[in-house]
Short mmCIF file of C-alpha atoms in Angstrom, two decimals:
data_model
loop_
_atom_site.label_atom_id
_atom_site.label_comp_id
_atom_site.label_asym_id
_atom_site.label_seq_id
_atom_site.Cartn_x
_atom_site.Cartn_y
_atom_site.Cartn_z
CA ALA A 279 0.00 0.00 0.00
CA ARG A 280 2.81 2.41 0.88
CA THR A 281 4.70 1.54 -2.31
CA PHE A 282 1.55 2.12 -4.36
CA ILE A 283 0.98 5.64 -3.08
CA MET A 284 4.67 6.54 -3.42
CA ARG A 285 4.74 5.39 -7.03
CA ARG A 286 1.86 7.75 -7.81
CA LEU A 287 3.41 10.64 -5.87
CA VAL A 288 6.83 10.29 -7.50
CA ALA A 289 5.28 10.03 -10.97
CA GLY A 290 2.84 12.89 -10.34
CA ASP A 291 0.06 10.48 -11.32
CA ARG A 292 -3.39 11.76 -10.42
CA SER A 293 -5.34 9.65 -12.87
CA GLY A 294 -8.82 8.61 -11.78
CA VAL A 295 -9.21 11.13 -8.95
CA PRO A 296 -12.34 13.31 -8.66
CA VAL A 297 -10.55 16.60 -7.90
CA PRO A 298 -7.04 17.84 -8.84
CA GLU A 299 -5.93 18.05 -5.19
CA ALA A 300 -6.50 14.33 -4.53
CA ASP A 301 -3.73 11.74 -4.80
CA VAL A 302 -5.94 8.63 -4.80
CA THR A 303 -9.55 7.60 -4.39
CA ASP A 304 -10.69 5.60 -1.34
CA THR A 305 -12.01 2.76 -3.50
CA VAL A 306 -10.63 -0.53 -4.82
CA SER A 307 -9.60 1.39 -7.96
CA HIS A 308 -6.74 2.85 -5.89
CA GLN A 309 -6.68 2.26 -2.14
CA ALA A 310 -9.79 1.20 -0.26
CA TYR A 311 -9.85 3.22 2.95
CA ILE A 312 -11.61 3.14 6.29
CA SER A 313 -10.92 5.63 9.09
CA LYS A 314 -8.92 4.57 12.12
CA ASP A 315 -11.86 5.26 14.45
CA THR A 316 -14.23 3.14 12.37
CA LEU A 317 -11.69 0.35 12.01
CA GLU A 318 -10.97 0.19 15.73
CA ARG A 319 -14.67 0.25 16.59
CA GLN A 320 -15.63 -2.48 14.10
CA TRP A 321 -12.69 -4.78 14.77
CA LYS A 322 -12.83 -4.48 18.55
CA LEU A 323 -16.57 -5.10 18.58
CA GLY A 324 -16.02 -8.01 16.22
CA GLY A 325 -13.46 -9.61 18.53
CA ARG A 326 -10.57 -8.78 16.22
CA SER A 327 -8.37 -6.79 18.58
CA ALA A 328 -5.48 -9.20 17.95
CA ASP A 329 -5.77 -8.66 14.20
CA LEU A 330 -5.79 -4.90 14.71
CA ALA A 331 -2.65 -5.12 16.84
CA LYS A 332 -0.96 -7.26 14.15
CA LEU A 333 -1.85 -4.69 11.50
CA GLN A 334 -0.50 -1.81 13.58
CA ARG A 335 2.70 -3.77 14.25
CA ALA A 336 3.18 -4.41 10.52
CA VAL A 337 2.83 -0.70 9.77
CA LEU A 338 5.32 0.30 12.48
CA GLU A 339 7.90 -2.36 11.63
CA THR A 340 7.96 -1.30 7.97
CA ARG A 341 7.64 2.43 8.66
CA GLY A 342 8.98 4.52 5.80
CA VAL A 343 10.05 1.52 3.70
CA ILE A 344 8.88 0.81 0.15
CA MET A 345 9.79 -1.62 -2.63
CA THR A 346 11.86 -0.28 -5.54
CA TYR A 347 13.35 -1.59 -8.78
CA LYS A 348 16.35 0.33 -10.14
CA GLY A 349 15.58 3.11 -7.70
CA GLN A 350 11.91 3.59 -8.58
CA PRO A 351 8.80 2.47 -6.65
CA ILE A 352 7.36 -0.70 -8.18
CA THR A 353 3.86 -1.49 -9.33
CA ALA A 354 3.04 -3.72 -6.36
CA SER A 355 0.18 -5.66 -7.92
CA PHE A 356 -1.38 -8.49 -5.93
CA PHE A 357 -4.31 -10.89 -6.05
CA ALA A 358 -6.09 -13.37 -3.79
CA SER A 359 -4.70 -16.80 -4.66
CA SER A 360 -2.97 -18.69 -7.45
CA GLY A 361 -3.33 -22.18 -8.81
CA GLY A 362 0.31 -22.91 -8.06
CA TYR A 363 2.14 -20.23 -10.05
CA THR A 364 1.96 -16.47 -10.51
CA GLU A 365 1.83 -14.92 -13.97
CA ASN A 366 4.25 -12.94 -16.13
CA SER A 367 2.80 -9.42 -16.43
CA GLU A 368 2.74 -9.46 -20.24
CA GLU A 369 0.69 -12.65 -20.30
CA TYR A 370 -2.24 -10.92 -18.60
CA TRP A 371 -1.55 -7.24 -19.31
CA ASN A 372 0.36 -5.79 -22.26
CA ALA A 373 3.65 -4.65 -20.70
CA ALA A 374 6.54 -6.91 -19.70
CA ILE A 375 7.61 -5.69 -16.26
CA PRO A 376 10.94 -7.20 -15.10
CA TYR A 377 9.95 -7.71 -11.45
CA LEU A 378 6.50 -9.16 -12.21
CA ARG A 379 7.67 -12.62 -13.29
CA SER A 380 6.01 -16.00 -12.96
CA VAL A 381 7.14 -17.77 -9.76
CA THR A 382 5.99 -20.88 -7.96
CA SER A 383 3.30 -20.43 -5.31
CA PRO A 384 2.40 -23.82 -3.84
CA TRP A 385 1.41 -22.66 -0.37
CA GLU A 386 -2.20 -21.63 -0.92
CA LYS A 387 -3.62 -24.93 -2.20
CA GLU A 388 -4.11 -26.41 1.28
CA ILE A 389 -5.20 -23.25 3.10
CA THR A 390 -7.28 -21.20 0.65
CA PRO A 391 -11.07 -21.23 1.13
CA ASN A 392 -12.79 -22.03 -2.17
CA TYR A 393 -9.50 -22.83 -3.88
CA ALA A 394 -11.40 -24.67 -6.64
CA VAL A 395 -14.84 -23.34 -7.58
CA THR A 396 -17.21 -24.78 -10.19
CA ASN A 397 -19.66 -22.63 -12.16
CA THR A 398 -22.43 -24.15 -14.27
CA PHE A 399 -23.45 -22.59 -17.58
CA THR A 400 -25.90 -23.56 -20.27
CA VAL A 401 -24.43 -23.66 -23.74
CA ALA A 402 -26.73 -20.77 -24.66
CA GLU A 403 -25.26 -18.66 -21.84
CA ILE A 404 -21.72 -19.27 -23.04
CA LEU A 405 -22.64 -18.49 -26.65
CA THR A 406 -24.30 -15.24 -25.61
CA ARG A 407 -21.59 -14.05 -23.23
CA LEU A 408 -18.81 -14.83 -25.69
CA GLY A 409 -20.64 -13.12 -28.55
CA LEU A 410 -21.16 -16.36 -30.44
CA ASN A 411 -24.47 -17.69 -31.74
CA ASP A 412 -26.09 -20.77 -33.22
CA LYS A 413 -25.00 -19.76 -36.71
CA VAL A 414 -21.50 -20.75 -35.71
CA ILE A 415 -22.75 -24.22 -34.79
CA PRO A 416 -25.72 -24.96 -37.11
CA ALA A 417 -28.87 -26.60 -35.83
CA SER A 418 -29.71 -30.07 -37.10
CA LYS A 419 -33.09 -31.29 -38.33
CA GLU A 420 -34.96 -34.25 -36.94
CA THR A 421 -38.18 -35.77 -38.24
CA THR A 422 -40.60 -37.20 -35.68
CA ASN A 423 -42.96 -40.18 -36.14
CA SER A 424 -45.79 -37.80 -36.90
CA GLY A 425 -43.88 -36.48 -39.87
CA THR A 426 -43.30 -33.00 -38.45
CA THR A 427 -39.80 -31.54 -38.56
CA THR A 428 -38.22 -29.75 -35.64
CA LYS A 429 -34.87 -28.06 -35.27
CA ILE A 430 -32.58 -29.55 -32.67
CA SER A 431 -29.71 -27.25 -31.77
CA SER A 432 -26.40 -29.00 -32.00
CA SER A 433 -24.87 -26.32 -29.78
CA SER A 434 -24.84 -28.91 -27.01
CA ARG A 435 -21.78 -30.23 -28.83
CA LEU A 436 -20.05 -26.86 -28.43
CA PRO A 437 -16.40 -27.75 -29.09
CA MET A 438 -13.82 -26.37 -26.65
CA GLU A 439 -10.08 -26.92 -26.89
CA VAL A 440 -7.11 -25.41 -25.07
CA LEU A 441 -4.61 -24.16 -27.65
CA SER A 442 -1.84 -22.88 -25.38
CA LEU A 443 -0.93 -22.17 -21.75
CA THR A 444 0.90 -19.24 -20.19
CA THR A 445 4.12 -19.55 -18.22
CA GLY A 446 1.96 -19.42 -15.09
CA HIS A 447 -0.03 -22.49 -16.22
CA ARG A 448 -3.17 -20.51 -17.00
CA ILE A 449 -5.06 -20.69 -20.27
CA LYS A 450 -3.45 -18.45 -22.85
CA GLU A 451 -5.66 -19.29 -25.82
CA VAL A 452 -8.71 -21.50 -26.14
CA SER A 453 -10.89 -22.37 -29.11
CA ILE A 454 -14.62 -22.28 -28.36
CA GLY A 455 -17.15 -22.97 -31.07
CA GLY A 456 -14.48 -22.42 -33.69
CA SER A 457 -13.50 -18.97 -32.38
CA ILE A 458 -10.26 -18.25 -30.52
CA PHE A 459 -10.28 -16.40 -27.19
CA THR A 460 -7.61 -15.54 -24.65
CA GLY A 461 -7.98 -16.99 -21.19
CA ARG A 462 -8.43 -13.47 -19.86
CA GLU A 463 -11.31 -12.82 -22.28
CA VAL A 464 -13.10 -15.99 -21.21
CA ARG A 465 -12.52 -15.21 -17.55
CA GLU A 466 -13.90 -11.69 -17.83
CA LYS A 467 -16.82 -12.47 -20.15
CA LEU A 468 -17.97 -15.45 -18.11
CA GLY A 469 -17.23 -13.83 -14.74
CA LEU A 470 -14.77 -16.54 -13.67
CA ARG A 471 -12.50 -16.23 -10.66
CA SER A 472 -9.33 -16.90 -12.67
CA SER A 473 -8.07 -17.82 -16.13
CA GLN A 474 -6.81 -21.17 -14.85
CA PHE A 475 -9.77 -23.43 -15.46
CA SER A 476 -10.96 -26.78 -16.76
CA TRP A 477 -14.40 -27.91 -17.90
CA SER A 478 -16.68 -30.89 -18.19
CA ARG A 479 -20.06 -31.48 -19.76
CA LYS A 480 -23.30 -32.63 -18.20
CA GLY A 481 -26.11 -32.83 -20.73
CA ASN A 482 -26.62 -29.37 -22.17
CA LYS A 483 -24.65 -27.81 -19.33
CA ILE A 484 -20.96 -26.98 -19.17
CA LEU A 485 -19.27 -27.04 -15.76
CA ILE A 486 -16.20 -24.80 -15.53
CA THR A 487 -13.89 -25.23 -12.53
CA THR A 488 -11.47 -22.42 -11.71
CA PHE A 489 -8.35 -22.70 -9.55
CA GLY A 490 -7.23 -19.74 -7.46
CA ASN A 491 -8.73 -16.25 -7.60
CA GLY A 492 -7.50 -13.16 -9.41
CA HIS A 493 -5.34 -12.04 -12.34
CA GLY A 494 -2.29 -13.85 -11.01
CA VAL A 495 0.26 -11.03 -11.42
CA GLY A 496 2.47 -10.11 -8.46
CA MET A 497 1.90 -11.31 -4.91
CA SER A 498 -0.59 -14.00 -3.99
CA GLN A 499 -2.19 -13.02 -0.68
CA TRP A 500 -2.96 -16.60 0.33
CA GLY A 501 0.46 -17.67 -0.92
CA ALA A 502 2.07 -15.02 1.28
CA ASN A 503 -0.04 -16.28 4.18
CA GLY A 504 1.22 -19.80 3.55
CA MET A 505 4.85 -18.64 3.36
CA ALA A 506 4.43 -16.80 6.66
CA LYS A 507 2.96 -19.89 8.32
CA GLU A 508 6.14 -21.73 7.32
CA GLY A 509 8.29 -19.00 8.90
CA GLY A 510 8.88 -16.71 5.94
CA THR A 511 9.60 -13.09 6.81
CA ALA A 512 7.96 -10.12 5.08
CA THR A 513 11.24 -9.46 3.25
CA GLN A 514 11.52 -13.06 2.04
CA ILE A 515 7.89 -13.16 0.94
CA LEU A 516 8.05 -9.91 -1.01
CA LYS A 517 11.36 -10.79 -2.67
CA HIS A 518 9.87 -14.11 -3.75
CA TYR A 519 6.84 -12.58 -5.44
CA TYR A 520 8.56 -9.44 -6.80
CA SER A 521 11.71 -10.53 -8.62
CA GLY A 522 14.90 -8.51 -8.13
CA ILE A 523 13.43 -5.73 -6.00
CA SER A 524 15.13 -3.68 -3.29
CA PHE A 525 13.82 -1.98 -0.15
CA THR A 526 14.25 1.77 0.08
CA GLN A 527 13.49 4.41 2.69
CA ILE A 528 10.98 6.98 1.43
CA SER A 529 13.16 9.78 2.82
CA THR A 530 16.05 8.65 0.59
CA LEU A 531 13.82 8.59 -2.47
CA LEU A 532 12.33 12.01 -1.77
CA LYS A 533 15.79 13.60 -1.38
CA LYS A 534 16.60 12.52 -4.94
#
């Protein structure tokens, strides 16, 4: 969080703010915020005093320190949980960022709630959400005993095939109904938790199971949790997920 705000301050980046004087918004677009008074009241009433103390300790122990790469604050992207690996930045976004590399992240599998989640779709839903239609997969004709002809949609045979995987073991490209999509496109259009997924068929339904949650670039929160449970320090965890970074005092950066 501290690195995020410093990156914007150093770059003079005020994109997405409602007034020129603001540095960030208090939403998930930048930095979700809740006042200290509200936080203390809610967490203490909710029996989370120990969590609040842990949070305050983390802030104090890292006071004034941010992550940098070649002297500049990094883009400290993060997500909830991976399916075993993080993602190279250019395989989800457009830019190749040297410290946002794919690394192993095996810790979350055993500790993450809802690590694997299955969503059920009708073929029609998938066709609609992906911008496909029955013209791509023609309907077949069937004649009944009474001699009448009805159209039976063959979309239940909607063909799906993985064409390639990313370095982070997510779907890079997939062919669906004869059209090619990126894993990110499928994830976003179908509202999936991640672009690491598999599927099975059940009648006219398609069951898609996702692994992990989020875009996969940067630090896995549940992976970091798992590393910490095994004794990893904050420094070790951050250096694992952000390749080749350094730790810098804000005061040193501001003097430059």
